[in-house]
CSV table of C-alpha atoms in Angstrom, one decimal:
chain,number,residue,atom,x,y,z
Y,1,MET,CA,137.1,108.7,113.0
Y,2,LYS,CA,136.8,112.4,113.9
Y,3,LYS,CA,135.4,113.7,116.7
Y,4,LEU,CA,131.7,115.1,116.4
Y,5,ASN,CA,131.1,118.4,116.7
Y,6,THR,CA,127.6,119.8,118.5
Y,7,ILE,CA,126.3,123.1,119.3
Y,8,ASN,CA,124.1,124.1,121.6
Y,9,ALA,CA,120.4,125.4,121.0
Y,10,ASP,CA,121.4,129.2,121.3
Y,11,THR,CA,124.1,128.7,118.6
Y,12,GLN,CA,121.9,127.2,117.0
Y,13,GLN,CA,119.3,130.1,116.1
Y,14,ILE,CA,122.6,132.9,115.5
Y,15,ILE,CA,123.6,130.6,112.7
Y,16,PRO,CA,122.2,132.1,109.7
Y,17,HIS,CA,120.3,130.4,107.1
Y,18,ALA,CA,118.6,130.4,103.6
Y,19,PRO,CA,115.6,130.9,103.6
Y,20,LEU,CA,112.8,128.1,103.0
Y,21,VAL,CA,111.7,127.5,99.6
Y,22,ARG,CA,108.1,126.7,99.3
Y,23,ARG,CA,106.8,124.2,97.1
Y,24,GLY,CA,103.0,123.6,96.4
Y,25,GLY,CA,102.2,127.5,97.2
Y,26,ASP,CA,102.8,128.1,100.2
Y,27,LEU,CA,101.8,124.2,101.9
Y,28,LEU,CA,104.9,122.4,101.8
Y,29,PRO,CA,108.6,123.6,102.6
Y,30,GLN,CA,111.1,122.3,99.7
Y,31,GLY,CA,112.8,118.7,100.7
Y,32,LEU,CA,110.1,118.0,103.2
Y,33,HIS,CA,108.8,114.2,103.1
Y,34,LEU,CA,106.7,112.7,105.2
Y,35,LEU,CA,105.7,108.9,105.6
Y,36,ALA,CA,103.1,108.1,106.4
Y,37,GLY,CA,100.5,104.9,106.3
Y,38,ALA,CA,98.1,102.5,108.6
Y,39,PRO,CA,99.6,101.6,111.6
Y,40,LYS,CA,101.0,98.2,112.3
Y,41,ILE,CA,103.0,98.0,108.8
Y,42,GLY,CA,106.8,98.6,109.4
Y,43,LYS,CA,107.1,103.0,108.9
Y,44,SER,CA,109.7,103.5,111.9
Y,45,ARG,CA,111.3,100.3,110.8
Y,46,LEU,CA,111.4,102.3,107.6
Y,47,ALA,CA,113.0,105.8,108.7
Y,48,LEU,CA,115.6,103.4,110.1
């Protein structure tokens, strides 16, 4: 099994990242997922 590589927040901040691609004007970044619904219908279980 491969060892999990971890980084801390300081390292994460200095890593260059590609700019976000926005869809729908400046409202949502591409790749964002939203899971919404009424209470107690299994959103947390679905997200797992």
